[in-house]
PDB file of C-alpha atoms in Angstrom:
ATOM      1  CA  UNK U 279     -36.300   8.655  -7.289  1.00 50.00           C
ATOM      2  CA  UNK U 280     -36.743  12.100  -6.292  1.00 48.00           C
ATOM      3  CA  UNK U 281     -40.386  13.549  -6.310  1.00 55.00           C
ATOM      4  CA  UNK U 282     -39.142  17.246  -6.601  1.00 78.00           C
ATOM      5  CA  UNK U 283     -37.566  18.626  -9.679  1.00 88.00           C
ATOM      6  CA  UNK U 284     -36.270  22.150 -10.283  1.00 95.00           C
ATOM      7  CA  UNK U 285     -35.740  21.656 -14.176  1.00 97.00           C
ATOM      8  CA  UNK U 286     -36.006  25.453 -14.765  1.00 96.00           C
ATOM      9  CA  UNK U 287     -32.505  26.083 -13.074  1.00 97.00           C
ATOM     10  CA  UNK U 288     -31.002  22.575 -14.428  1.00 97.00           C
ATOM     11  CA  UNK U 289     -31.457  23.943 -17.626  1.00 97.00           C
ATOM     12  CA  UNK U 290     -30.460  27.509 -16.696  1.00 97.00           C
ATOM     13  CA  UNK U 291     -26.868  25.506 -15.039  1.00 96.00           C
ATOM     14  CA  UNK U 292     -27.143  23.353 -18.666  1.00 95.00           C
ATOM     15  CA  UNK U 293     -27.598  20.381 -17.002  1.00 95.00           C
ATOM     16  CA  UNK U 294     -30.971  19.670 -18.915  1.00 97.00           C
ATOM     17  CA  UNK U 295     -29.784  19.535 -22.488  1.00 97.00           C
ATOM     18  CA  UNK U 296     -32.833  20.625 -24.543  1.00 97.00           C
ATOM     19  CA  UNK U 297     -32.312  19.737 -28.373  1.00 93.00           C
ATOM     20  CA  UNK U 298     -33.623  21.188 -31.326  1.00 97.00           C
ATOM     21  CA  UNK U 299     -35.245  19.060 -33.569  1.00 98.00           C
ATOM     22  CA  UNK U 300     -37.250  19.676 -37.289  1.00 97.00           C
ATOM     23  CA  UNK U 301     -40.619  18.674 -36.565  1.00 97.00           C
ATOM     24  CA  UNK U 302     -41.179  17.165 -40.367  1.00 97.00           C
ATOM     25  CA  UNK U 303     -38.078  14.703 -38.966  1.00 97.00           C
ATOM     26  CA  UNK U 304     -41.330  12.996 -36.760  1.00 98.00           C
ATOM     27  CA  UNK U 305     -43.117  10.003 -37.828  1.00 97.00           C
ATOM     28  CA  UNK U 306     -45.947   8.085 -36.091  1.00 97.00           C
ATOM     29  CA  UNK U 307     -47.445   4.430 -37.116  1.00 97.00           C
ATOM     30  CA  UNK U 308     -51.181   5.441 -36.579  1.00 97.00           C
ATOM     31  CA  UNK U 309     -54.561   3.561 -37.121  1.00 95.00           C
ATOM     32  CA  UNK U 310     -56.765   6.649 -37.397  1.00 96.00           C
ATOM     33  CA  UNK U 311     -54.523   8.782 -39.585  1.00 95.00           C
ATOM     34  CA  UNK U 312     -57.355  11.546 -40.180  1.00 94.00           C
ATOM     35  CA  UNK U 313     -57.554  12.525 -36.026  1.00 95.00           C
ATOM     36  CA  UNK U 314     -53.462  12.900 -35.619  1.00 97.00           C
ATOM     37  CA  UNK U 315     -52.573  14.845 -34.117  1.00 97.00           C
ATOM     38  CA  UNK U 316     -53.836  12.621 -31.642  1.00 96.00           C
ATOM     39  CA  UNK U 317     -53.805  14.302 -28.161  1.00 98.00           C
ATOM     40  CA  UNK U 318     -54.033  11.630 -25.002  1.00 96.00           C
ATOM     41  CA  UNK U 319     -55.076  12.267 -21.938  1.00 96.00           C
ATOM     42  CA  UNK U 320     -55.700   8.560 -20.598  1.00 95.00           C
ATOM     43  CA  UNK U 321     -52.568   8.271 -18.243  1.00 95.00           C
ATOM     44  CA  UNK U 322     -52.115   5.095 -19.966  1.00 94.00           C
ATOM     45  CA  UNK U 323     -49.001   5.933 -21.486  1.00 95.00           C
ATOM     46  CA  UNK U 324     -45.190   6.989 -20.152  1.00 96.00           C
ATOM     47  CA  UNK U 325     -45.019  10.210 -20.067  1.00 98.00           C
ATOM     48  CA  UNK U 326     -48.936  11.008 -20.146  1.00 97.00           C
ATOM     49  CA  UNK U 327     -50.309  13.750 -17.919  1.00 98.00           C
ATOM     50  CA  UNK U 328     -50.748  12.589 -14.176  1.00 97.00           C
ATOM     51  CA  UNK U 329     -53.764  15.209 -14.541  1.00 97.00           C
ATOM     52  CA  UNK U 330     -55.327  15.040 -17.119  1.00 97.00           C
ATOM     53  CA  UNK U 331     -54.822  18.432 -18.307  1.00 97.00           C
ATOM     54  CA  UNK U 332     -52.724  18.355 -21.184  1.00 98.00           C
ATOM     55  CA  UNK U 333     -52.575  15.825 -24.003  1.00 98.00           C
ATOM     56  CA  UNK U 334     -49.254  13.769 -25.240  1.00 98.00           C
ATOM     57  CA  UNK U 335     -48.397  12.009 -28.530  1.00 98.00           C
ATOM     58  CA  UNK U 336     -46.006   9.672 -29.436  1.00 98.00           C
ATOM     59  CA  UNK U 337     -43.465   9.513 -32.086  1.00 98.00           C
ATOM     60  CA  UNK U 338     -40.309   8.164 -33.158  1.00 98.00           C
ATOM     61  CA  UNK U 339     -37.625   9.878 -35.439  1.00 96.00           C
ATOM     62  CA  UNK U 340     -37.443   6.559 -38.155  1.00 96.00           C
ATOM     63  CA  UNK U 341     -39.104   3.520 -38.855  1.00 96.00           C
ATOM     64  CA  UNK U 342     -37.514   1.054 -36.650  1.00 97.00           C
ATOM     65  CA  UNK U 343     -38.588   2.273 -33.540  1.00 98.00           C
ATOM     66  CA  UNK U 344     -42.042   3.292 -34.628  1.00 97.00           C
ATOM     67  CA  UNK U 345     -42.414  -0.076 -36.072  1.00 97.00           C
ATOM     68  CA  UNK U 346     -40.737  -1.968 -32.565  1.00 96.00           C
ATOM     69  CA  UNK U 347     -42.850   0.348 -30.839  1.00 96.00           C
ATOM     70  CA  UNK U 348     -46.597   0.221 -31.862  1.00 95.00           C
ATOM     71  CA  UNK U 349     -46.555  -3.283 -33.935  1.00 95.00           C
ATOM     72  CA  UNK U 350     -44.039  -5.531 -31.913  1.00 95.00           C
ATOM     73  CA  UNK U 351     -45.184  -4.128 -28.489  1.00 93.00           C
ATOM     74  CA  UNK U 352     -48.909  -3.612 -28.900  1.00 92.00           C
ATOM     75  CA  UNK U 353     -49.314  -6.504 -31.585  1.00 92.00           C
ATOM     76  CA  UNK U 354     -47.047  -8.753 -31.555  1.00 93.00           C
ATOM     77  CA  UNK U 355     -46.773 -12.362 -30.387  1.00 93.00           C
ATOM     78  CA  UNK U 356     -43.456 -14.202 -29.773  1.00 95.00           C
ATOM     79  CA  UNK U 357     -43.453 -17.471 -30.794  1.00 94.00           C
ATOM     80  CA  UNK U 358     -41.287 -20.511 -32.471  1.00 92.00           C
ATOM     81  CA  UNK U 359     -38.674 -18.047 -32.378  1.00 94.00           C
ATOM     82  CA  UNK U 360     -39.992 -15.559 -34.205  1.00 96.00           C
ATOM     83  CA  UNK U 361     -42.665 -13.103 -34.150  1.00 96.00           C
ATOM     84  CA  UNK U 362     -46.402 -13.415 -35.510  1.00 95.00           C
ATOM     85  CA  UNK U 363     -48.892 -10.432 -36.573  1.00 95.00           C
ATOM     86  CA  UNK U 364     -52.253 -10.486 -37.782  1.00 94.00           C
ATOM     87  CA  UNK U 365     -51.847  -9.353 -41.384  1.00 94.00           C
ATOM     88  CA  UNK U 366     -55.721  -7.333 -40.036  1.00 93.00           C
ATOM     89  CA  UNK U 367     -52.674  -5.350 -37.811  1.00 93.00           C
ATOM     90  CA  UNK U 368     -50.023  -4.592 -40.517  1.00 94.00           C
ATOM     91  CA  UNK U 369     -53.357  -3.417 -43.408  1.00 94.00           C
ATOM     92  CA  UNK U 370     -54.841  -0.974 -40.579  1.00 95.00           C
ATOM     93  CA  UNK U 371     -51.346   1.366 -39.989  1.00 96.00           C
ATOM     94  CA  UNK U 372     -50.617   4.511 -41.758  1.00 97.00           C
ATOM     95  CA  UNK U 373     -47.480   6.455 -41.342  1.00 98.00           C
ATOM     96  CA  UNK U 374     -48.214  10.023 -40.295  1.00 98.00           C
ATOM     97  CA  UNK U 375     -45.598  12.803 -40.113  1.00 97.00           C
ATOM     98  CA  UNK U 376     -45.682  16.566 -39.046  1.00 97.00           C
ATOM     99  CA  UNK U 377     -45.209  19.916 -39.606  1.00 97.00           C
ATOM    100  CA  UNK U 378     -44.918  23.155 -37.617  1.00 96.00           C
ATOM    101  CA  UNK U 379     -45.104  26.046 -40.268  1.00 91.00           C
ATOM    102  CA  UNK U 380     -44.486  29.210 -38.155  1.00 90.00           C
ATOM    103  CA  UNK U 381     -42.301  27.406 -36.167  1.00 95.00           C
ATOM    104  CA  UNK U 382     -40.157  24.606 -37.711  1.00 96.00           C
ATOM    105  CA  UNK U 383     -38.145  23.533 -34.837  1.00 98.00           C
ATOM    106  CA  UNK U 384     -39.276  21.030 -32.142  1.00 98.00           C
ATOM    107  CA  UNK U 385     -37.497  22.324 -28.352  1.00 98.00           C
ATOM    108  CA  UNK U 386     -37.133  18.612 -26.488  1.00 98.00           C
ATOM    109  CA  UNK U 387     -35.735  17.587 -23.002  1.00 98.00           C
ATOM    110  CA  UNK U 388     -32.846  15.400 -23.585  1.00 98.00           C
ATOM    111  CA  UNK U 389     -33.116  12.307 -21.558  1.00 97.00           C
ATOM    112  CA  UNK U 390     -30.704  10.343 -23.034  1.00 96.00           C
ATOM    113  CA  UNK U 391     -27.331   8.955 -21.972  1.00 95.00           C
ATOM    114  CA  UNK U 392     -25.424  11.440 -19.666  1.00 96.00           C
ATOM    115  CA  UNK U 393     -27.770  13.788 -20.361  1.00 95.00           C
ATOM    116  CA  UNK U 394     -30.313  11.737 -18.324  1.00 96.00           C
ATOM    117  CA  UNK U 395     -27.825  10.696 -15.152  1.00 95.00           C
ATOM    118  CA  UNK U 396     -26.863  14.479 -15.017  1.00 95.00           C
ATOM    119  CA  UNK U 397     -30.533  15.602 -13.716  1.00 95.00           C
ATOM    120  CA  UNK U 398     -29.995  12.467 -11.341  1.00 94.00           C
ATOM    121  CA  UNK U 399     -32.401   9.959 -13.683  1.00 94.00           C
ATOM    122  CA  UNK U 400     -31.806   6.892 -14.739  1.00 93.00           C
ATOM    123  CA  UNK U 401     -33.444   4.876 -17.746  1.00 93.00           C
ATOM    124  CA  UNK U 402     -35.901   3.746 -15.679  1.00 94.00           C
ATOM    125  CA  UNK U 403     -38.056   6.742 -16.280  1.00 93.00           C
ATOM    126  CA  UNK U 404     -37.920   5.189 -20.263  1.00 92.00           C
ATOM    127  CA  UNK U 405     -38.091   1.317 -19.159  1.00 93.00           C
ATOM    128  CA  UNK U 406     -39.942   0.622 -16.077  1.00 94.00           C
ATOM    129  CA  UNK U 407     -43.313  -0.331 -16.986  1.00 93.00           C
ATOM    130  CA  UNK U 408     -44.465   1.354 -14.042  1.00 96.00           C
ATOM    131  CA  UNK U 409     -44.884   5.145 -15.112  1.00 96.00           C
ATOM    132  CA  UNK U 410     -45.973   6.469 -11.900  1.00 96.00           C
ATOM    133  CA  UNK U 411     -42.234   8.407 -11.810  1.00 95.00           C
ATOM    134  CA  UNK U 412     -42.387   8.955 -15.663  1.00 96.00           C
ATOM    135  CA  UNK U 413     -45.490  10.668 -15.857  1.00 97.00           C
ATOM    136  CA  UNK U 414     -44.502  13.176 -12.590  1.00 96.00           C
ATOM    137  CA  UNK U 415     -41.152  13.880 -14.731  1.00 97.00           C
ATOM    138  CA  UNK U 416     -43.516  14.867 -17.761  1.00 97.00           C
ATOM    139  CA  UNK U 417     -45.669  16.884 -15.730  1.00 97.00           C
ATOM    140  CA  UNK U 418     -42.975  18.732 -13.738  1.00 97.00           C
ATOM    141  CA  UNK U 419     -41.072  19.718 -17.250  1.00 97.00           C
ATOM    142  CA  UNK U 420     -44.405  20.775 -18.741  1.00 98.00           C
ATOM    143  CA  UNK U 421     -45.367  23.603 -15.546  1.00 97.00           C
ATOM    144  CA  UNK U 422     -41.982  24.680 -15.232  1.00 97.00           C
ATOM    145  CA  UNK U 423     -40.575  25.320 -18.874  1.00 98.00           C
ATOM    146  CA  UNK U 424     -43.311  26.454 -20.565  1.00 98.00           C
ATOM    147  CA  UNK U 425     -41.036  26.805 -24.418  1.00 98.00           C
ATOM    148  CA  UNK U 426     -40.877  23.151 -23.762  1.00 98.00           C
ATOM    149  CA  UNK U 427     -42.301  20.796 -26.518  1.00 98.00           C
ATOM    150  CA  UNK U 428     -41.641  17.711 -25.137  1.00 98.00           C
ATOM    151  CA  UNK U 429     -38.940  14.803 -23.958  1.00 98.00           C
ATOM    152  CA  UNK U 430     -36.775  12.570 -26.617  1.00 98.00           C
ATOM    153  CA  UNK U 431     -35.925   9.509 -24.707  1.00 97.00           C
ATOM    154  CA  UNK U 432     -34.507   5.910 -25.382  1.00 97.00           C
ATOM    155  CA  UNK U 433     -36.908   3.241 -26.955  1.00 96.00           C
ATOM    156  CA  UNK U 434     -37.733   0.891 -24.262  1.00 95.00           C
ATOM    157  CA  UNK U 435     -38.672  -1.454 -27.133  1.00 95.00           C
ATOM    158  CA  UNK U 436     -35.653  -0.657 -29.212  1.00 95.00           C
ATOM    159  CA  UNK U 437     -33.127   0.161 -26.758  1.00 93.00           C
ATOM    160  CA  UNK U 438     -30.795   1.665 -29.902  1.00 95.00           C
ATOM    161  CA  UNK U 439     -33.097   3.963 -30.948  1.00 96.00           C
ATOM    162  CA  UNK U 440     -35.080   7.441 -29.871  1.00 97.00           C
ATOM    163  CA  UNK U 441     -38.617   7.912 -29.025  1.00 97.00           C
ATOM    164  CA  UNK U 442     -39.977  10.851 -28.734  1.00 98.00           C
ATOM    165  CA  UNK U 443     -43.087  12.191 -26.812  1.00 98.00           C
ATOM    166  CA  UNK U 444     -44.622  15.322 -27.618  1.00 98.00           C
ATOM    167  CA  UNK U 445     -46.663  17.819 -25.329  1.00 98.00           C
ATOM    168  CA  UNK U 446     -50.044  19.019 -27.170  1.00 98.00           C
ATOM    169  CA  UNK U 447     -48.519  22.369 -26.720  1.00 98.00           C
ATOM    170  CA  UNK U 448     -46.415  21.570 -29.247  1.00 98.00           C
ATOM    171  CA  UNK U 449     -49.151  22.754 -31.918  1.00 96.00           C
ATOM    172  CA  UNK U 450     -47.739  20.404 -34.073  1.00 97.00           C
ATOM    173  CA  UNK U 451     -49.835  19.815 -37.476  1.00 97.00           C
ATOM    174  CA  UNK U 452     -50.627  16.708 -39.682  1.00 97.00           C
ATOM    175  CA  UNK U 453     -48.603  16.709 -43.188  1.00 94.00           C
ATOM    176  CA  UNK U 454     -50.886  15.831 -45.837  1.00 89.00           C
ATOM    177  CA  UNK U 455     -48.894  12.692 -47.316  1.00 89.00           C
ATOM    178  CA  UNK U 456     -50.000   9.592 -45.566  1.00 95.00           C
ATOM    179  CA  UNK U 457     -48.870   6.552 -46.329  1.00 95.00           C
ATOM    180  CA  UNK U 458     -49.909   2.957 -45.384  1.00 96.00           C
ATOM    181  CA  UNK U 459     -47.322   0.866 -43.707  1.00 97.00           C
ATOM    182  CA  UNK U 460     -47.884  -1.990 -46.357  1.00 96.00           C
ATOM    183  CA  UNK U 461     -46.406   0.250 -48.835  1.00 96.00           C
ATOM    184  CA  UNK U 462     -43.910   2.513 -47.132  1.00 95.00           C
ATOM    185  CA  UNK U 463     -40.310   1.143 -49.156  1.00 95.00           C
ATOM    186  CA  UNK U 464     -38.858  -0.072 -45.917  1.00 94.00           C
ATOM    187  CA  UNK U 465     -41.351  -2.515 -45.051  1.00 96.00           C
ATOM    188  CA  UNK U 466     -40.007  -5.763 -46.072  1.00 96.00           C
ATOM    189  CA  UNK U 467     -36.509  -5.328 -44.413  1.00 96.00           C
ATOM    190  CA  UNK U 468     -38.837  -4.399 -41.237  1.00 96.00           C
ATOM    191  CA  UNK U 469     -40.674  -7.488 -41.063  1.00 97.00           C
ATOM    192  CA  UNK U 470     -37.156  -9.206 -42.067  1.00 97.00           C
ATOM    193  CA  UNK U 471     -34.755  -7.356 -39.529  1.00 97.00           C
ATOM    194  CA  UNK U 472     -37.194  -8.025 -37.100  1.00 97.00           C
ATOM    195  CA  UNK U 473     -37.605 -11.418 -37.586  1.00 97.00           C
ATOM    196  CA  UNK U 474     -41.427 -11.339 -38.308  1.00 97.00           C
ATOM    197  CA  UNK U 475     -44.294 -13.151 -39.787  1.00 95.00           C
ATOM    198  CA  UNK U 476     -47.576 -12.073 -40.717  1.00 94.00           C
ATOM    199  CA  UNK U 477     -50.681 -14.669 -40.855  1.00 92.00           C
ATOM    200  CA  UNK U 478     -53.886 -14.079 -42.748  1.00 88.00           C
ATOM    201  CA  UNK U 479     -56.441 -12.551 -39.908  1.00 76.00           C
ATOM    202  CA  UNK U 480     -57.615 -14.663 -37.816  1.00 64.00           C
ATOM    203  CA  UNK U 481     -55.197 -17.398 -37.498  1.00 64.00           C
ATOM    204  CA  UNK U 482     -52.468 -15.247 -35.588  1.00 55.00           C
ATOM    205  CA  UNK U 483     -52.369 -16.068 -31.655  1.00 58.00           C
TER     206      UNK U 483
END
């Protein structure tokens, strides 16, 4: 993959799609729902700053992929065909969603689909576990459009669904409803589309 970028005039020649998307339409599965936004900087993540500079969250647009995302992939153990939680993991998530007052819409880099093989990507940058390229992507979008709020891309956890990364630049703000997973309406078809089962703390792998 290509270490050198020029995103500015892909998006000028509308190769780089950029969408338009309602921030309130963001929702993240959180532990510490009263410090979101929560602003990384730990490179630990995909498309976290090489840096340091700038901080990234992560978000999905429904439950599916938030759940697949932070409960399956950080949580989750696979085992007599089915998946086991801690019920300690399930109790401790809240569902967080935003809000950008002066400015309702989100702009994000499409990196989806065509969209993605037309800057000469591939879904690597949003499947490899190895986010050396990911992060450079990130980095190179953020310096050279500067309107930019940050990159939807496919789930690598849910490969049928979007994730959604969003640059601290973004000035996105908490919404005051916050909800706990346990009680969000769609949680038992989660735990049942998913195939999971949850085991009173400490007895979970």
């Amino acid at each position: 993959m290509s270490s050198v970028w020029d995103f500015a005039a892909a998006r000028a020649a509308r190769s780089l799609h950029v969408f338009k998307v309602d921030a309130t339409r963001l929702l993240r599965l959180t532990r510490f729902p009263k410090t979101e936004p929560y602003w990384g900087k730990s490179k630990a993540h995909r498309f976290d700053d090489p840096a340091q500079i700038y901080g990234a969250t992560y978000a999905a647009l429904d439950m599916e992929v938030a759940f697949a995302e932070t409960i399956l992939h950080q949580k989750g153990h696979f085992t007599g065909n089915q998946w086991i939680i801690d019920e300690a993991n399930i109790r401790e998530r809240h569902i967080v969603t935003y809000t950008r007052p002066t400015k309702p819409n989100l702009l994000l880099a499409d990196f989806t689909g065509v969209r993605l093989k037309a800057l000469g990507l591939n879904n690597d940058l949003c499947s490899s576990s190895d986010y050396t390229d990911s992060m450079a992507v990130s980095s190179a979008l953020h310096a050279q459009l500067p309107d930019l709020d940050g990159i939807m891309y496919v789930s690598r956890q849910m490969n049928t669904g979007l994730a959604v990364v969003l640059f601290e630049r973004s000035e996105v703000e908490l919404k005051n409803t916050v909800t706990r997973l346990i009680h969000h309406p769609d949680y038992d078809n989660l735990l049942s589309v998913f195939n999971v089962a949850i085991l009173p703390s400490g007895r979970a792998p």
